[in-house]
Short mmCIF file of C-alpha atoms in Angstrom, two decimals:
data_model
loop_
_atom_site.label_atom_id
_atom_site.label_comp_id
_atom_site.label_asym_id
_atom_site.label_seq_id
_atom_site.Cartn_x
_atom_site.Cartn_y
_atom_site.Cartn_z
CA MET T 1 142.01 126.79 117.06
CA ARG T 2 145.30 128.26 117.88
CA ARG T 3 144.63 131.73 115.89
CA LEU T 4 141.43 132.44 117.60
CA GLY T 5 143.13 131.69 120.77
CA HIS T 6 145.67 133.86 120.86
CA HIS T 7 142.92 136.24 119.53
CA ARG T 8 140.73 135.82 122.86
CA LEU T 9 144.05 137.33 125.02
CA HIS T 10 143.89 140.80 123.45
CA GLY T 11 142.00 142.98 123.79
CA LYS T 12 138.30 143.79 122.66
CA THR T 13 138.50 142.89 119.41
CA GLY T 14 139.28 139.29 120.22
CA GLY T 15 136.03 139.95 122.62
CA VAL T 16 133.69 140.71 120.04
CA GLY T 17 134.96 137.73 118.02
CA THR T 18 134.51 135.19 120.55
CA LYS T 19 130.88 136.46 121.16
CA GLY T 20 130.09 136.55 117.62
CA MET T 21 131.47 133.19 116.94
CA VAL T 22 129.94 131.82 120.33
CA ALA T 23 126.09 133.10 118.49
CA LYS T 24 127.12 131.56 115.28
CA LEU T 25 128.06 127.66 117.22
CA SER T 26 124.92 128.06 119.19
CA ILE T 27 122.46 128.97 115.70
CA GLY T 28 124.70 126.15 114.26
CA VAL T 29 123.33 123.63 117.16
CA ILE T 30 119.52 124.67 117.13
CA VAL T 31 119.45 124.00 113.06
CA LEU T 32 121.23 120.35 113.76
CA LEU T 33 118.40 119.94 116.75
CA ILE T 34 115.85 121.38 114.25
CA CYS T 35 117.01 119.28 111.34
CA THR T 36 117.37 116.35 113.86
CA LEU T 37 114.24 116.65 115.04
CA SER T 38 112.74 117.25 111.48
CA LEU T 39 113.45 113.59 110.40
CA LEU T 40 112.41 111.91 113.27
CA PHE T 41 109.49 113.33 113.47
CA SER T 42 108.52 112.88 109.47
CA ALA T 43 109.77 109.23 110.41
CA ASN T 44 107.14 109.04 112.73
CA ILE T 45 104.06 110.24 111.07
CA GLY T 46 105.21 109.31 107.66
CA GLY T 47 101.54 106.97 107.57
CA ASN T 48 102.06 106.61 103.48
CA ARG T 49 105.34 105.53 104.36
CA GLU T 50 107.14 102.67 102.26
CA PRO T 51 108.74 100.05 104.41
CA ALA T 52 112.37 100.37 104.87
CA ARG T 53 113.79 97.61 102.05
CA PRO T 54 116.05 95.13 103.19
CA SER T 55 120.34 95.50 103.21
CA LYS T 56 120.27 92.18 102.20
CA ILE T 57 118.41 89.00 99.96
CA ASN T 58 116.71 86.79 102.05
CA VAL T 59 115.82 83.89 100.13
CA ASP T 60 113.43 82.15 102.77
CA GLU T 61 111.86 85.39 103.65
CA LEU T 62 110.84 85.82 100.09
CA TRP T 63 108.55 82.68 100.37
CA GLU T 64 106.25 84.55 102.96
CA SER T 65 103.87 88.33 102.23
CA ALA T 66 106.41 91.10 102.13
CA ASP T 67 105.84 94.19 105.27
CA SER T 68 102.38 95.63 104.79
CA GLY T 69 103.33 98.11 106.91
CA GLY T 70 100.36 97.96 108.74
CA TRP T 71 98.20 98.19 105.35
CA ARG T 72 95.50 95.72 104.74
CA PRO T 73 93.06 95.83 101.54
CA SER T 74 90.05 97.46 101.87
CA SER T 75 88.18 98.79 98.92
CA ALA T 76 84.60 99.68 100.87
CA PRO T 77 83.35 102.79 100.69
CA ARG T 78 84.66 105.74 103.46
CA SER T 79 82.48 108.35 102.38
CA ASP T 80 78.77 108.93 101.86
CA TRP T 81 78.21 105.96 98.79
CA PRO T 82 74.27 106.17 97.52
CA PRO T 83 72.78 102.78 96.12
CA PRO T 84 72.04 103.17 92.12
CA THR T 85 68.66 105.13 91.49
CA LYS T 86 65.41 103.47 90.21
CA GLU T 87 65.35 105.87 87.68
CA THR T 88 68.52 105.74 85.56
CA ASN T 89 70.01 107.72 82.27
CA GLY T 90 69.93 105.26 80.01
CA TYR T 91 71.79 102.00 78.72
CA LEU T 92 75.88 101.31 78.46
CA ARG T 93 76.52 98.16 75.98
CA VAL T 94 80.41 98.46 75.80
CA ARG T 95 83.04 96.09 73.98
CA CYS T 96 85.98 95.02 76.18
CA ASN T 97 88.71 94.46 73.24
CA GLY T 98 92.00 92.84 73.40
CA GLY T 99 93.15 89.48 76.10
CA LEU T 100 91.65 89.16 79.30
CA ASN T 101 93.46 90.74 81.19
CA GLN T 102 93.57 94.25 79.17
CA GLN T 103 89.50 93.15 78.92
CA ARG T 104 89.16 92.69 82.78
CA SER T 105 90.74 96.52 82.87
CA ALA T 106 88.21 97.22 80.69
CA ILE T 107 85.74 96.02 82.34
CA CYS T 108 86.11 97.74 85.72
CA ASN T 109 86.25 100.97 83.46
CA ALA T 110 82.92 99.84 82.37
CA VAL T 111 81.56 99.94 86.09
CA LEU T 112 82.85 102.98 86.77
CA ALA T 113 81.46 104.86 83.51
CA ALA T 114 78.07 102.96 83.95
CA ARG T 115 78.02 105.02 87.81
CA ILE T 116 79.89 108.81 86.37
CA MET T 117 77.02 108.61 83.91
CA ASN T 118 73.93 107.19 86.48
CA ALA T 119 73.15 104.22 83.78
CA THR T 120 72.14 101.15 84.20
CA LEU T 121 75.01 98.58 82.57
CA VAL T 122 74.13 95.62 80.09
CA LEU T 123 76.76 92.85 80.81
CA PRO T 124 80.13 93.38 79.46
CA GLU T 125 80.67 92.09 75.29
CA LEU T 126 84.63 90.06 75.10
CA ASP T 127 86.10 90.79 71.89
CA ALA T 128 86.49 86.94 70.69
CA ASN T 129 89.55 89.32 69.05
CA SER T 130 92.18 87.57 66.06
CA PHE T 131 94.98 86.16 68.50
CA TRP T 132 93.07 84.29 71.30
CA HIS T 133 90.34 83.06 68.39
CA ASP T 134 87.39 82.78 71.70
CA ASP T 135 84.54 83.34 71.68
CA SER T 136 84.08 82.37 75.17
CA GLY T 137 82.73 85.50 76.12
CA PHE T 138 82.01 87.12 79.45
CA GLN T 139 79.41 84.23 80.87
CA GLY T 140 82.38 81.39 79.78
CA ILE T 141 84.61 82.86 81.65
CA TYR T 142 83.45 85.33 84.77
CA ASP T 143 80.28 83.68 87.31
CA VAL T 144 77.55 86.56 86.55
CA GLU T 145 75.39 85.99 89.44
CA HIS T 146 78.20 87.16 91.94
CA PHE T 147 78.56 89.92 89.64
CA ILE T 148 75.96 91.44 89.58
CA GLU T 149 75.52 90.62 93.62
CA THR T 150 78.56 92.05 94.40
CA LEU T 151 77.93 95.90 92.40
CA LYS T 152 74.51 96.00 93.34
CA TYR T 153 75.36 98.73 95.62
CA ASP T 154 77.18 100.46 92.78
CA VAL T 155 75.28 99.93 89.64
CA LYS T 156 72.30 98.68 88.17
CA ILE T 157 73.43 95.38 85.81
CA VAL T 158 71.19 93.54 82.92
CA GLY T 159 71.90 90.49 80.50
CA LYS T 160 70.22 92.44 77.55
CA ILE T 161 68.69 96.22 76.86
CA PRO T 162 65.09 95.05 77.34
CA ASP T 163 62.47 96.24 74.78
CA ALA T 164 60.86 100.11 75.32
CA HIS T 165 56.86 99.98 75.96
CA LYS T 166 55.26 102.33 74.86
CA ASN T 167 51.31 102.78 73.87
CA GLY T 168 50.81 99.56 74.02
CA LYS T 169 53.52 98.75 71.36
CA THR T 170 57.05 96.85 71.64
CA LYS T 171 60.42 98.79 70.45
CA LYS T 172 63.86 97.83 69.97
CA ILE T 173 66.16 100.41 71.30
CA LYS T 174 69.12 100.24 69.27
CA ALA T 175 72.65 101.47 71.15
CA PHE T 176 73.94 104.55 69.17
CA GLN T 177 77.70 103.61 68.81
CA ILE T 178 80.38 105.71 69.88
CA ARG T 179 84.14 105.44 69.59
CA PRO T 180 85.43 106.84 72.35
CA PRO T 181 89.35 108.12 72.87
CA ARG T 182 91.85 106.64 74.97
CA ASP T 183 92.05 108.00 78.17
CA ALA T 184 88.67 109.69 78.22
CA PRO T 185 88.28 112.05 80.80
CA ILE T 186 85.56 111.91 83.16
CA GLU T 187 84.22 115.04 81.51
CA TRP T 188 83.88 113.50 78.33
CA TYR T 189 81.33 110.97 80.37
CA LEU T 190 79.65 113.80 81.71
CA THR T 191 78.91 115.75 78.27
CA THR T 192 79.25 114.01 74.96
CA ALA T 193 78.66 110.19 76.51
CA LEU T 194 75.63 111.03 79.11
CA LYS T 195 74.10 113.40 75.93
CA ALA T 196 74.10 110.81 73.12
CA MET T 197 72.90 108.45 76.29
CA LYS T 198 69.94 110.49 76.91
CA GLU T 199 68.98 111.42 72.81
CA HIS T 200 69.32 107.93 72.08
CA SER T 201 68.31 105.72 75.88
CA ALA T 202 71.69 103.85 74.98
CA ILE T 203 75.04 104.02 73.81
CA TYR T 204 77.58 101.63 72.53
CA LEU T 205 81.25 102.22 73.46
CA THR T 206 83.46 100.33 70.96
CA PRO T 207 86.15 99.24 71.27
CA PHE T 208 86.36 100.35 74.52
CA SER T 209 89.87 99.07 75.73
CA HIS T 210 92.24 102.10 77.92
CA ARG T 211 89.09 104.08 77.33
CA LEU T 212 88.16 105.88 80.89
CA ALA T 213 91.83 107.68 82.11
CA GLU T 214 92.62 105.93 85.01
CA GLU T 215 94.48 108.55 87.19
CA ILE T 216 91.07 110.35 89.18
CA ASP T 217 90.90 112.54 91.79
CA ASN T 218 88.30 110.95 93.94
CA PRO T 219 89.20 107.39 95.79
CA GLU T 220 85.98 106.70 95.90
CA TYR T 221 85.73 106.41 92.58
CA GLN T 222 89.01 103.87 92.32
CA ARG T 223 87.94 101.96 95.66
CA LEU T 224 85.18 101.15 92.95
CA ARG T 225 87.52 99.81 90.15
CA CYS T 226 89.07 97.67 93.24
CA ARG T 227 86.16 95.99 94.59
CA VAL T 228 85.50 94.96 90.05
CA ASN T 229 88.60 93.74 89.59
CA TYR T 230 89.29 92.26 93.07
CA HIS T 231 85.51 91.25 94.26
CA ALA T 232 82.97 91.18 91.34
CA LEU T 233 84.84 89.55 89.18
CA ARG T 234 85.45 85.87 89.59
CA PHE T 235 86.25 83.39 87.83
CA LYS T 236 83.07 80.09 87.02
CA PRO T 237 83.32 77.72 89.55
CA HIS T 238 84.94 75.22 87.26
CA ILE T 239 87.57 77.34 86.01
CA MET T 240 88.38 78.26 89.76
CA LYS T 241 87.96 74.85 91.11
CA LEU T 242 90.74 73.84 88.17
CA SER T 243 93.08 76.25 89.21
CA GLU T 244 92.64 75.62 92.83
CA SER T 245 93.57 71.47 92.15
CA ILE T 246 96.95 73.01 89.74
CA VAL T 247 98.30 74.75 93.58
CA ASP T 248 97.52 72.53 94.90
CA LYS T 249 99.54 69.39 93.53
CA LEU T 250 102.41 72.37 93.23
CA ARG T 251 102.06 73.21 97.32
CA SER T 252 101.99 69.41 98.23
CA GLN T 253 105.61 69.43 97.67
CA GLY T 254 106.67 72.72 99.58
CA HIS T 255 106.52 76.36 98.34
CA PHE T 256 106.31 77.25 94.59
CA MET T 257 107.36 80.42 91.98
CA SER T 258 105.10 81.26 89.12
CA ILE T 259 106.73 83.36 86.29
CA HIS T 260 104.71 84.69 83.84
CA LEU T 261 108.02 84.01 81.02
CA ARG T 262 106.72 87.02 78.25
CA PHE T 263 109.19 85.48 75.51
CA GLU T 264 106.55 85.19 72.28
CA MET T 265 106.67 86.19 69.27
CA ASP T 266 104.05 88.39 69.66
CA MET T 267 106.29 90.21 72.94
CA LEU T 268 109.05 89.76 70.80
CA ALA T 269 107.77 91.51 67.64
CA PHE T 270 106.51 94.11 69.56
CA ALA T 271 109.74 95.05 71.53
CA GLY T 272 111.62 94.19 68.00
CA CYS T 273 114.29 92.34 69.62
CA PHE T 274 115.20 90.13 66.81
CA ASP T 275 119.16 90.01 66.86
CA ILE T 276 119.23 86.41 68.59
CA PHE T 277 117.47 83.88 66.43
CA ASN T 278 118.20 82.81 63.14
CA PRO T 279 117.54 84.38 59.97
CA GLU T 280 114.11 82.30 59.58
CA GLU T 281 112.80 83.41 63.01
CA GLN T 282 114.08 86.74 62.21
CA LYS T 283 112.07 86.82 59.04
CA ILE T 284 109.14 85.35 61.13
CA LEU T 285 109.15 87.88 63.74
CA ARG T 286 109.51 91.01 61.29
CA LYS T 287 106.63 89.61 59.31
CA TYR T 288 104.60 88.90 62.65
CA ARG T 289 105.61 93.11 63.28
CA LYS T 290 105.03 94.42 59.86
CA GLU T 291 101.28 92.58 59.86
CA ASN T 292 100.28 93.95 63.60
CA PHE T 293 102.21 97.37 65.04
CA ALA T 294 102.73 100.17 63.42
CA GLU T 295 106.14 100.61 61.05
CA LYS T 296 108.83 102.46 63.52
CA ARG T 297 113.03 102.08 63.49
CA LEU T 298 114.03 99.69 66.11
CA ILE T 299 117.92 99.16 66.46
CA TYR T 300 118.09 96.10 68.67
CA ASN T 301 121.33 97.43 70.75
CA GLU T 302 119.66 100.50 71.40
CA ARG T 303 116.65 98.52 72.28
CA ARG T 304 118.22 95.97 74.40
CA ALA T 305 120.37 98.69 76.35
CA ILE T 306 117.76 100.65 77.60
CA GLY T 307 115.43 97.18 78.58
CA LYS T 308 113.12 97.37 76.18
CA CYS T 309 113.83 93.78 75.32
CA PRO T 310 112.44 91.21 77.44
CA LEU T 311 114.44 88.70 79.81
CA THR T 312 115.73 85.12 77.54
CA PRO T 313 114.95 82.04 80.04
CA GLU T 314 118.69 82.17 80.93
CA GLU T 315 118.48 85.28 82.08
CA VAL T 316 115.79 84.25 84.15
CA GLY T 317 117.37 81.41 86.06
CA LEU T 318 121.10 83.32 85.93
CA ILE T 319 118.62 85.94 88.37
CA LEU T 320 117.33 83.86 90.90
CA ARG T 321 120.34 82.09 90.74
CA ALA T 322 122.38 85.46 91.33
CA MET T 323 119.55 85.34 94.51
CA ARG T 324 120.15 82.31 95.62
CA PHE T 325 117.15 80.31 94.79
CA ASP T 326 118.88 76.37 94.19
CA ASN T 327 118.06 74.17 91.81
CA SER T 328 115.33 72.65 94.35
CA THR T 329 112.94 75.66 93.80
CA ARG T 330 109.70 74.33 92.34
CA ILE T 331 108.72 76.86 88.84
CA TYR T 332 105.13 77.61 87.69
CA LEU T 333 105.51 79.11 83.92
CA ALA T 334 102.39 80.61 82.61
CA ALA T 335 103.20 81.47 79.07
CA GLY T 336 101.99 80.81 75.35
CA GLU T 337 104.01 79.10 73.34
CA LEU T 338 107.88 80.26 73.58
CA PHE T 339 109.33 81.54 70.57
CA GLY T 340 112.81 80.01 68.89
CA GLY T 341 112.25 76.21 71.09
CA GLU T 342 113.78 74.39 73.61
CA ARG T 343 117.52 76.26 72.90
CA PHE T 344 116.60 78.89 74.54
CA MET T 345 114.95 77.02 76.88
CA LYS T 346 117.49 74.37 77.77
CA PRO T 347 120.10 77.04 79.83
CA PHE T 348 116.76 77.74 82.44
CA ARG T 349 115.96 73.78 82.11
CA THR T 350 119.47 73.13 83.76
CA LEU T 351 119.70 75.59 86.00
CA PHE T 352 116.06 74.65 87.07
CA PRO T 353 115.01 71.33 86.62
CA ARG T 354 111.67 71.75 88.35
CA LEU T 355 109.61 73.42 85.90
CA ASP T 356 106.03 73.01 85.19
CA ASN T 357 102.75 74.76 83.41
CA HIS T 358 99.44 74.32 83.27
CA SER T 359 99.14 70.88 80.94
CA SER T 360 101.93 69.61 83.04
CA VAL T 361 100.54 69.24 85.89
CA ASP T 362 96.91 68.81 85.06
CA PRO T 363 96.58 67.33 81.16
CA SER T 364 92.70 67.12 81.47
CA GLU T 365 91.08 67.32 78.29
CA GLU T 366 89.28 70.89 78.85
CA LEU T 367 92.77 72.43 79.46
CA SER T 368 94.65 70.83 76.52
CA ALA T 369 91.67 71.88 74.20
CA ASN T 370 91.62 75.75 75.41
CA SER T 371 95.48 76.16 76.49
CA GLN T 372 96.14 78.72 74.48
CA GLY T 373 92.43 80.03 75.11
CA LEU T 374 90.95 82.36 77.71
CA ILE T 375 90.57 79.74 79.80
CA GLY T 376 93.82 78.27 79.76
CA SER T 377 95.09 82.31 80.58
CA ALA T 378 92.53 81.84 83.64
CA VAL T 379 93.87 79.30 84.98
CA ASP T 380 97.48 80.72 84.35
CA TYR T 381 96.05 83.64 86.12
CA MET T 382 94.66 82.15 89.77
CA VAL T 383 97.06 80.30 89.65
CA CYS T 384 99.99 83.06 89.89
CA LEU T 385 97.95 84.30 91.65
CA LEU T 386 98.06 82.18 94.30
CA SER T 387 101.84 81.28 94.07
CA ASP T 388 104.19 82.22 97.29
CA ILE T 389 106.29 84.26 94.33
CA PHE T 390 105.72 85.63 91.59
CA MET T 391 107.72 86.67 89.22
CA PRO T 392 107.11 89.20 85.47
CA THR T 393 109.56 88.87 83.04
CA TYR T 394 108.15 91.71 81.20
CA ASP T 395 106.16 94.03 82.52
CA GLY T 396 105.47 97.14 80.62
CA PRO T 397 102.66 96.44 78.21
CA SER T 398 101.79 93.01 79.81
CA ASN T 399 98.36 93.71 80.67
CA PHE T 400 98.83 89.87 82.78
CA ALA T 401 101.57 90.68 84.43
CA ASN T 402 100.46 94.45 85.65
CA ASN T 403 97.20 93.23 86.87
CA LEU T 404 98.64 89.81 88.40
CA LEU T 405 101.19 92.60 90.71
CA GLY T 406 97.94 94.66 91.54
CA HIS T 407 95.71 91.79 92.64
CA ARG T 408 98.76 90.48 94.52
CA LEU T 409 99.11 93.53 96.16
CA TYR T 410 95.99 93.78 97.06
CA TYR T 411 95.41 90.19 98.21
CA GLY T 412 98.18 90.64 101.44
CA PHE T 413 100.99 92.29 99.89
CA ARG T 414 102.35 89.18 98.49
CA THR T 415 105.89 88.63 97.14
CA THR T 416 106.48 89.38 93.70
CA ILE T 417 109.88 89.43 92.28
CA ARG T 418 110.32 92.69 89.48
CA PRO T 419 113.48 92.23 87.63
CA ASP T 420 114.63 96.03 86.44
CA ARG T 421 115.92 95.33 83.19
CA LYS T 422 117.33 98.15 82.34
CA ALA T 423 119.45 98.77 84.88
CA LEU T 424 120.53 94.70 84.83
CA ALA T 425 120.58 95.21 80.17
CA PRO T 426 124.56 96.41 80.75
CA ILE T 427 125.26 93.39 83.82
CA PHE T 428 123.99 91.09 81.30
CA ILE T 429 125.65 92.77 78.26
CA ALA T 430 128.67 93.09 79.85
CA ARG T 431 129.25 88.64 81.19
CA GLU T 432 128.68 88.23 77.21
CA LYS T 433 131.93 90.02 76.50
CA GLY T 434 133.46 87.65 78.65
CA LYS T 435 133.34 89.61 82.06
CA THR T 436 131.79 87.51 84.66
CA ALA T 437 133.67 89.18 87.29
CA GLY T 438 131.14 90.10 90.32
CA PHE T 439 128.32 89.38 87.92
CA GLU T 440 126.07 87.57 90.93
CA GLU T 441 127.26 90.40 93.01
CA ALA T 442 125.87 93.22 90.75
CA VAL T 443 123.08 91.16 90.24
CA ARG T 444 122.60 90.97 93.80
CA ARG T 445 122.47 94.83 93.94
CA VAL T 446 119.52 95.49 91.33
CA MET T 447 117.56 93.51 93.02
CA LEU T 448 118.16 94.49 96.52
CA LYS T 449 116.18 97.76 95.16
CA THR T 450 113.14 95.74 94.46
CA ASN T 451 110.28 95.68 97.52
CA PHE T 452 108.77 92.16 96.66
CA GLY T 453 105.70 92.95 96.67
CA GLY T 454 105.18 96.05 99.74
CA PRO T 455 102.69 99.18 99.59
CA HIS T 456 104.64 101.76 97.54
CA LYS T 457 103.93 105.13 95.88
CA ARG T 458 102.32 105.53 92.77
CA VAL T 459 104.27 106.68 90.15
CA SER T 460 103.93 107.05 86.72
CA PRO T 461 103.67 105.30 84.52
CA GLU T 462 102.41 102.41 86.74
CA SER T 463 99.01 101.65 85.96
CA PHE T 464 96.72 101.83 88.90
CA TYR T 465 96.16 98.42 87.92
CA THR T 466 99.17 97.44 89.23
CA ASN T 467 99.13 99.43 92.18
CA SER T 468 96.04 100.65 93.77
CA TRP T 469 97.86 101.85 97.14
CA PRO T 470 96.55 103.88 99.36
CA GLU T 471 93.08 104.53 97.22
CA CYS T 472 92.27 101.00 98.19
CA PHE T 473 94.05 99.76 101.08
CA CYS T 474 93.55 101.15 105.22
CA GLN T 475 95.66 101.06 108.18
CA MET T 476 94.24 99.25 111.16
CA ASN T 477 96.33 102.19 113.79
CA PRO T 478 95.96 105.09 111.37
CA LYS T 479 98.51 108.27 111.52
CA LYS T 480 95.64 110.04 108.84
CA SER T 481 91.75 109.91 109.63
CA SER T 482 91.59 109.24 105.81
CA ASP T 483 93.72 106.25 105.98
CA LYS T 484 91.47 104.53 108.57
CA CYS T 485 89.56 101.68 108.15
CA PRO T 486 85.45 101.48 107.51
CA PRO T 487 83.36 99.40 110.24
CA ASP T 488 83.29 95.44 109.76
CA ASN T 489 79.84 95.68 109.12
CA VAL T 490 79.92 97.64 105.95
CA ILE T 491 78.29 95.39 103.70
CA GLU T 492 75.18 95.82 106.29
CA ILE T 493 75.50 99.93 106.67
CA LEU T 494 75.47 99.59 102.41
CA ASP T 495 72.51 97.01 102.51
CA SER T 496 70.61 99.45 104.50
CA ARG T 497 71.17 102.52 102.53
CA LEU T 498 69.38 100.22 99.45
CA GLY T 499 66.62 99.14 100.85
CA SER T 500 66.12 102.59 101.85
CA VAL T 501 65.89 103.68 98.02
CA GLY T 502 62.33 102.59 98.06
CA ASP T 503 63.06 100.47 95.41
CA PRO T 504 61.52 96.55 96.64
CA ASP T 505 62.37 94.91 93.19
CA SER T 506 65.94 96.38 92.17
CA THR T 507 67.39 93.05 93.82
CA SER T 508 65.69 91.20 92.41
CA GLN T 509 65.83 92.19 88.97
CA ALA T 510 69.45 92.21 89.15
CA ASN T 511 69.71 88.78 90.50
CA SER T 512 67.15 87.14 87.58
CA THR T 513 69.00 89.07 84.37
CA ASP T 514 70.48 85.73 83.70
CA THR T 515 67.41 84.65 82.50
CA GLY T 516 68.57 87.48 79.64
CA LEU T 517 71.76 86.37 78.67
CA GLU T 518 71.10 84.19 75.81
CA ARG T 519 70.73 86.54 72.69
#
């Protein structure tokens, strides 16, 4: 600055330099002002902006729902959505394979596929798969009448394919079987599947798990998935009553947390995380993996380092303790049989002794007989949905955890704790090597990066069923018209549209299909 001042006192050159410097400073000030205004503007207009993350973990606040940012759930149509037409292109049968929650996603896809093809959906079949050994079927798990009634504005649903009557003769319609490609685009349903349906009057898609692309550039189609998942798919009354009874008992003593402890044989074998077990247990896991999963070279240390191993029960307890949950915290465990037995549970139980599962809270005969089947899974699902806090320990390929995360988001941004296993792995590995200094603070820094169940942008590989924001949400005071909440009387509007189709029997036919459910 002294040199600049010296030039300013001497002649023309200094004058030109001064003018140049003033000009540069002026431009700099203008640029700085523009940047500041831009930041302020973007902060104010961010209709899709996620709420700010907390600077520290407050356990008392975690027992309440997360910050909604002005959003609320809404899967009602927001544009022209005509009811099903009287004439359809044929019948759609599907066989939903996998466990309860994989089947749940498949049912949502089946309804959407029927809507896309203007088809009549036959009540979905649930696979009595080799893992569950459960043949409860759709009728044994879900409230069929509620399912049909809730979706009457979207698709026609029947219990079975009716016989065809032509020229005084009755003929059974046999559905043409097709194996749909995985994550098939809408175009496949509008071409290959629809062509076969028109030719044969009915098609049978099997297996039907992950057979429709999740990311679809049509918000109304995505909202239909939400209507199925969060409104139409309701468990049968006795399952709901049993679940609510367990929740009431748990909540009678205050808040409670649910944890999906995915430390079971199938998941450990899938992940290839064997080294923490004794030789006999490793032999069992390797045999299970060989019989059920594709051959692949898996190295435990590598898998662990990148967060591909399920958290151990002890690691779960250490995370909660680092977050400042105390040993009076009541925890409901949703899990099958934990592999390795009590020696893995003992450290967790020492940290948090108030542990329960559905059998310990309600040792009823029904749950005792079905604790590992679809009914037990359905009860676990409802208790976890209604819990104050939900924590999945392995939300990678876990349909149970992923569907619950999405349902709790839709259920009012209920608090979830999602450990980042990849970020936590080096901290736990260092602890095992004796480096315990600063352990809890390191865990807290990782956990602070979670949104604890608030609205957040869906980024691959996060599933639509895990995060249906923003398609299935709206804002009370929107910045964008597309985020505006639909009118409160949307049901009346849809009712009037359904009546205007001119098919007075459509609703009564849908509601009476339960008479044809027994095959």
